[in-house]
Structure formats: C-alpha cells, structure tokens
C-alpha cells in the first residue's frame, strides 16, 4: 500500500497522521526539524494597529507575553494558526486562506497600517504592501537527525511538505536519481519550488491547507 510520509514538525505531524488514518491512508511521521522557544523582548501593544502570526508555532511558543496583545485585532495565516491562537487565549483571529502576502493585503484593506508580526527566525517571503511590519522572532527551528531519511523512503511513497524550509532540507537529502520514484505534495507553490525538480509527480493545493493536501494524497492513491 502507498505510504504517506509526513515531514512537518510535531505536534502538527501527529495531527496530520491522524487525519490521514481517518482517510484510510498509511502514514509515517519523519519530522525534518523541531521548533524551540527563544527569549524575546515584547514591544508595547500601543505601538501597533494589529497583530499577525503566520505560524501556529509562534502561538504555541511565544509564552505568556502573547496575551499582552489581546487588545489588538489579530490575523493568522491558515486555520491551524488561528486555532493555536485561540488555545493561547487570543480567540477571534481572522484566518486567511492564502499566504502571508494575501493576509497582509487583508490587514491593509481593514484599515490597519502598523503591524506586529510574531514569527520564527526564518519566515517565508511576504510583500508588506501598505503596511509597516515589525517582525519579532519568538521561536526557531532546529534540524533533527534525519540524515538517513532517503534510505527509508519506499518507491511510490507520497511526501507531504508543509513549508519551504522543509522543502529545502528534503532537496538536500533526497538525490535527483531517487526522486523519480517518489510523489510530492507541498502546502504552497513556494514550498513546492524549494523541493527542486525530478519527482514522479509534484503539486500543491489551491489553498495552503492540510486537509487539501491529504485530499490530493487520497487522489494519488486511487
């Protein structure tokens, strides 16, 4: 049976695996990196019109100071990030269906101009447009010891890539010769591009959503 290999960090990896099992897929979890909280200086909420998070990890790892920003209109890239914000005490975040650039446009359309972006040390490119964005890193991603990943990938497997960074690591660890026997589903065009060329198939859903990625995996298995 075709295996779905989930490369995202925990706890998201286990959630994706559980959804995959509900859909009748055989899933394996091989995180390429893990998030770790870092010390950060929390700027005053009075300086900003809105709060933006583009990663659920930022909501989970920002710590107690995140609640200082309850007074700000809050925006999230994706439903998973919005859920993580709610779990951290910031309910009611506006969840965008696109990437960081799309949510930046939404924030500007809502009349905000100065935005605090809590994020990781590295983030996907985002066009600020009319916004002035101050980015503060609250976590970092540490690579895991997955150097033997390529040897564990069975031909015909479907690899799920949830970020451009994961795509870049995957491209390092899986040779072009091996890629022809593996299928790739990435969460966004940027993540897809980071994986490089030569895969048996490679696609991204129309919106960056875990459920849509799994729907594509189901279709590949039919």
Coordinates of C-alpha atoms in Angstrom, one line a residue:
X1 CA 0.0 0.0 0.0
X2 CA 1.2 3.5 -0.8
X3 CA 2.7 5.3 2.2
X4 CA 2.3 8.9 3.1
X5 CA 5.4 10.4 4.7
X6 CA 4.8 13.4 6.9
X7 CA 7.8 15.7 7.2
X8 CA 6.4 18.5 9.3
X9 CA 7.3 19.1 13.0
X10 CA 5.3 18.0 16.0
X11 CA 2.6 18.4 17.2
X12 CA 1.3 19.1 13.7
X13 CA 2.8 15.9 12.3
X14 CA 0.7 13.7 14.6
X15 CA -2.5 15.6 13.8
X16 CA -1.8 15.1 10.0
X17 CA -1.1 11.4 10.6
X18 CA -4.4 11.0 12.5
X19 CA -6.3 12.7 9.7
X20 CA -4.6 10.5 7.1
X21 CA -5.6 7.4 9.1
X22 CA -9.2 8.5 9.1
X23 CA -9.0 8.7 5.3
X24 CA -7.6 5.2 5.0
X25 CA -4.0 6.2 4.3
X26 CA -0.9 4.6 5.8
X27 CA 1.1 7.4 7.3
X28 CA 4.7 7.7 8.7
X29 CA 6.0 10.7 10.6
X30 CA 9.6 11.8 9.9
X31 CA 9.9 15.4 11.1
X32 CA 12.9 17.2 9.5
X33 CA 13.1 19.8 12.3
X34 CA 11.6 20.8 15.6
X35 CA 10.5 24.2 17.0
X36 CA 12.2 25.6 20.1
X37 CA 11.1 28.7 22.0
X38 CA 13.6 31.5 22.3
X39 CA 13.8 34.6 24.5
X40 CA 12.2 37.7 23.0
X41 CA 11.5 41.3 24.0
X42 CA 7.8 42.1 23.8
X43 CA 7.2 45.5 22.3
X44 CA 4.3 47.6 23.7
X45 CA 1.0 46.8 22.1
X46 CA 0.3 50.6 21.9
X47 CA 2.7 50.9 19.0
X48 CA 0.7 48.7 16.7
X49 CA -2.7 48.6 14.9
X50 CA -2.8 44.8 14.5
X51 CA -1.1 41.5 15.3
X52 CA -0.1 38.9 12.7
X53 CA 1.0 35.3 13.1
X54 CA 2.0 33.2 10.1
X55 CA 2.8 30.1 12.1
X56 CA 1.0 28.1 14.7
X57 CA 4.4 27.5 16.3
X58 CA 4.6 31.2 17.2
X59 CA 1.3 31.0 19.0
X60 CA 2.4 27.9 20.9
X61 CA 5.9 29.1 21.8
X62 CA 5.5 32.8 22.4
X63 CA 4.6 32.2 26.0
X64 CA 2.6 34.2 28.5
X65 CA 3.5 37.6 26.9
X66 CA 1.4 36.7 23.9
X67 CA -1.7 37.7 25.9
X68 CA -0.4 41.3 26.1
X69 CA -1.7 41.6 22.5
X70 CA -5.3 40.6 23.1
X71 CA -6.2 44.3 22.7
X72 CA -5.1 44.2 19.0
X73 CA -7.1 42.9 16.0
X74 CA -5.4 39.6 15.3
X75 CA -4.7 37.9 11.9
X76 CA -3.4 34.4 11.1
X77 CA -2.3 32.6 8.0
X78 CA -4.4 29.5 8.0
X79 CA -6.9 27.9 10.3
X80 CA -4.3 25.9 12.2
X81 CA -2.6 29.2 13.3
X82 CA -6.0 30.7 14.2
X83 CA -6.8 27.6 16.3
X84 CA -3.4 27.8 18.1
X85 CA -4.1 31.5 18.9
X86 CA -7.4 30.6 20.4
X87 CA -5.8 27.9 22.5
X88 CA -3.3 30.5 23.7
X89 CA -6.1 32.9 24.7
X90 CA -6.5 35.0 21.6
X91 CA -9.8 34.0 20.2
X92 CA -11.4 35.6 17.2
X93 CA -8.4 35.9 14.9
X94 CA -9.1 36.5 11.2
X95 CA -7.8 33.4 9.4
X96 CA -6.6 34.0 5.8
X97 CA -6.8 31.3 3.2
X98 CA -3.7 32.4 1.3
X99 CA -0.1 33.2 2.1
X100 CA 1.5 36.0 4.1
X101 CA 1.2 38.4 1.2
X102 CA -2.6 37.7 1.0
X103 CA -3.2 38.3 4.7
X104 CA -1.1 41.5 4.6
X105 CA -3.5 42.8 1.9
X106 CA -6.4 41.8 4.1
X107 CA -5.0 43.7 7.0
X108 CA -4.4 46.8 4.9
X109 CA -7.9 46.6 3.5
X110 CA -9.3 46.6 7.0
X111 CA -7.6 49.9 7.6
X112 CA -4.6 48.9 9.7
X113 CA -1.1 50.1 8.9
X114 CA 1.4 49.2 11.7
X115 CA 1.6 45.5 12.4
X116 CA 3.5 43.3 14.9
X117 CA 4.5 40.0 13.3
X118 CA 5.4 37.3 15.8
X119 CA 7.3 34.6 13.9
X120 CA 10.2 32.3 13.7
X121 CA 13.8 33.3 13.0
X122 CA 13.2 32.5 9.3
X123 CA 9.9 33.2 7.5
X124 CA 8.6 32.8 4.0
X125 CA 8.8 36.0 1.8
X126 CA 5.9 38.3 2.3
X127 CA 5.0 41.6 0.5
X128 CA 4.1 44.2 3.0
X129 CA 2.3 46.5 0.6
X130 CA 0.9 49.4 2.5
X131 CA 1.9 48.0 5.9
X132 CA 4.8 48.8 8.2
X133 CA 5.6 45.4 9.7
X134 CA 7.8 44.9 12.8
X135 CA 8.9 41.2 12.9
X136 CA 9.9 39.7 16.3
X137 CA 11.2 36.2 16.4
X138 CA 9.7 34.1 19.3
X139 CA 11.0 30.6 18.2
X140 CA 13.5 28.9 16.0
X141 CA 13.5 25.6 14.1
X142 CA 16.3 23.1 14.8
X143 CA 17.0 20.4 12.3
X144 CA 16.5 16.9 13.5
X145 CA 18.8 13.9 12.9
X146 CA 17.1 12.6 9.8
X147 CA 20.2 12.1 7.6
X148 CA 19.1 8.6 6.9
X149 CA 15.6 9.6 5.6
X150 CA 16.4 8.9 2.0
X151 CA 17.2 5.2 2.8
X152 CA 13.8 4.8 4.5
X153 CA 11.7 6.1 1.6
X154 CA 9.9 3.3 -0.3
X155 CA 9.4 3.9 -4.1
X156 CA 5.9 5.2 -4.7
X157 CA 5.7 7.0 -1.4
X158 CA 3.9 10.3 -1.2
X159 CA 5.9 13.0 0.7
X160 CA 4.0 15.9 2.4
X161 CA 6.0 19.1 2.7
X162 CA 4.4 21.8 4.9
X163 CA 7.0 24.7 4.4
X164 CA 9.7 26.0 2.1
X165 CA 12.3 25.2 4.7
X166 CA 11.2 21.6 4.8
X167 CA 11.3 21.5 1.0
X168 CA 14.9 22.8 1.1
X169 CA 16.0 20.2 3.5
X170 CA 14.3 17.4 1.6
X171 CA 16.0 18.6 -1.6
X172 CA 19.4 18.2 0.2
X173 CA 18.7 14.7 1.5
X174 CA 17.0 13.0 -1.5
X175 CA 19.1 12.8 -4.6
X176 CA 17.7 13.6 -8.1
X177 CA 18.1 9.9 -9.0
X178 CA 15.8 8.8 -6.2
X179 CA 13.2 11.5 -6.7
X180 CA 11.7 9.8 -9.8
X181 CA 10.1 7.1 -7.7
X182 CA 8.6 9.5 -5.2
X183 CA 5.5 11.7 -5.2
X184 CA 5.4 15.2 -3.7
X185 CA 2.6 17.3 -2.2
X186 CA 3.6 20.7 -0.9
X187 CA 1.5 23.1 1.0
X188 CA 2.2 26.1 -1.2
X189 CA 4.0 27.0 -4.5
X190 CA 6.9 28.3 -2.5
X191 CA 7.3 25.0 -0.7
X192 CA 6.9 23.2 -3.9
X193 CA 9.7 25.2 -5.6
X194 CA 12.0 24.6 -2.6
X195 CA 11.9 20.8 -3.2
X196 CA 13.5 21.1 -6.6
X197 CA 12.7 19.1 -9.7
X198 CA 12.7 15.4 -10.8
X199 CA 9.9 14.0 -8.6
X200 CA 7.4 11.4 -10.1
X201 CA 4.7 14.0 -9.5
X202 CA 4.7 17.3 -7.6
X203 CA 1.7 19.5 -6.8
X204 CA 0.3 22.0 -4.3
X205 CA -3.3 22.5 -3.3
X206 CA -5.2 25.7 -4.4
X207 CA -5.0 27.0 -0.8
X208 CA -2.4 26.2 1.9
X209 CA -4.4 23.7 3.9
X210 CA -3.6 20.4 5.5
X211 CA -7.0 18.9 4.5
X212 CA -6.5 19.8 0.9
X213 CA -3.0 18.2 0.9
X214 CA -4.5 15.0 2.2
X215 CA -7.2 15.1 -0.4
X216 CA -4.6 15.2 -3.1
X217 CA -2.8 12.3 -1.4
X218 CA -6.1 10.3 -1.5
X219 CA -6.5 11.0 -5.2
X220 CA -2.9 9.8 -5.9
X221 CA -3.7 6.5 -4.1
X222 CA -6.8 5.8 -6.1

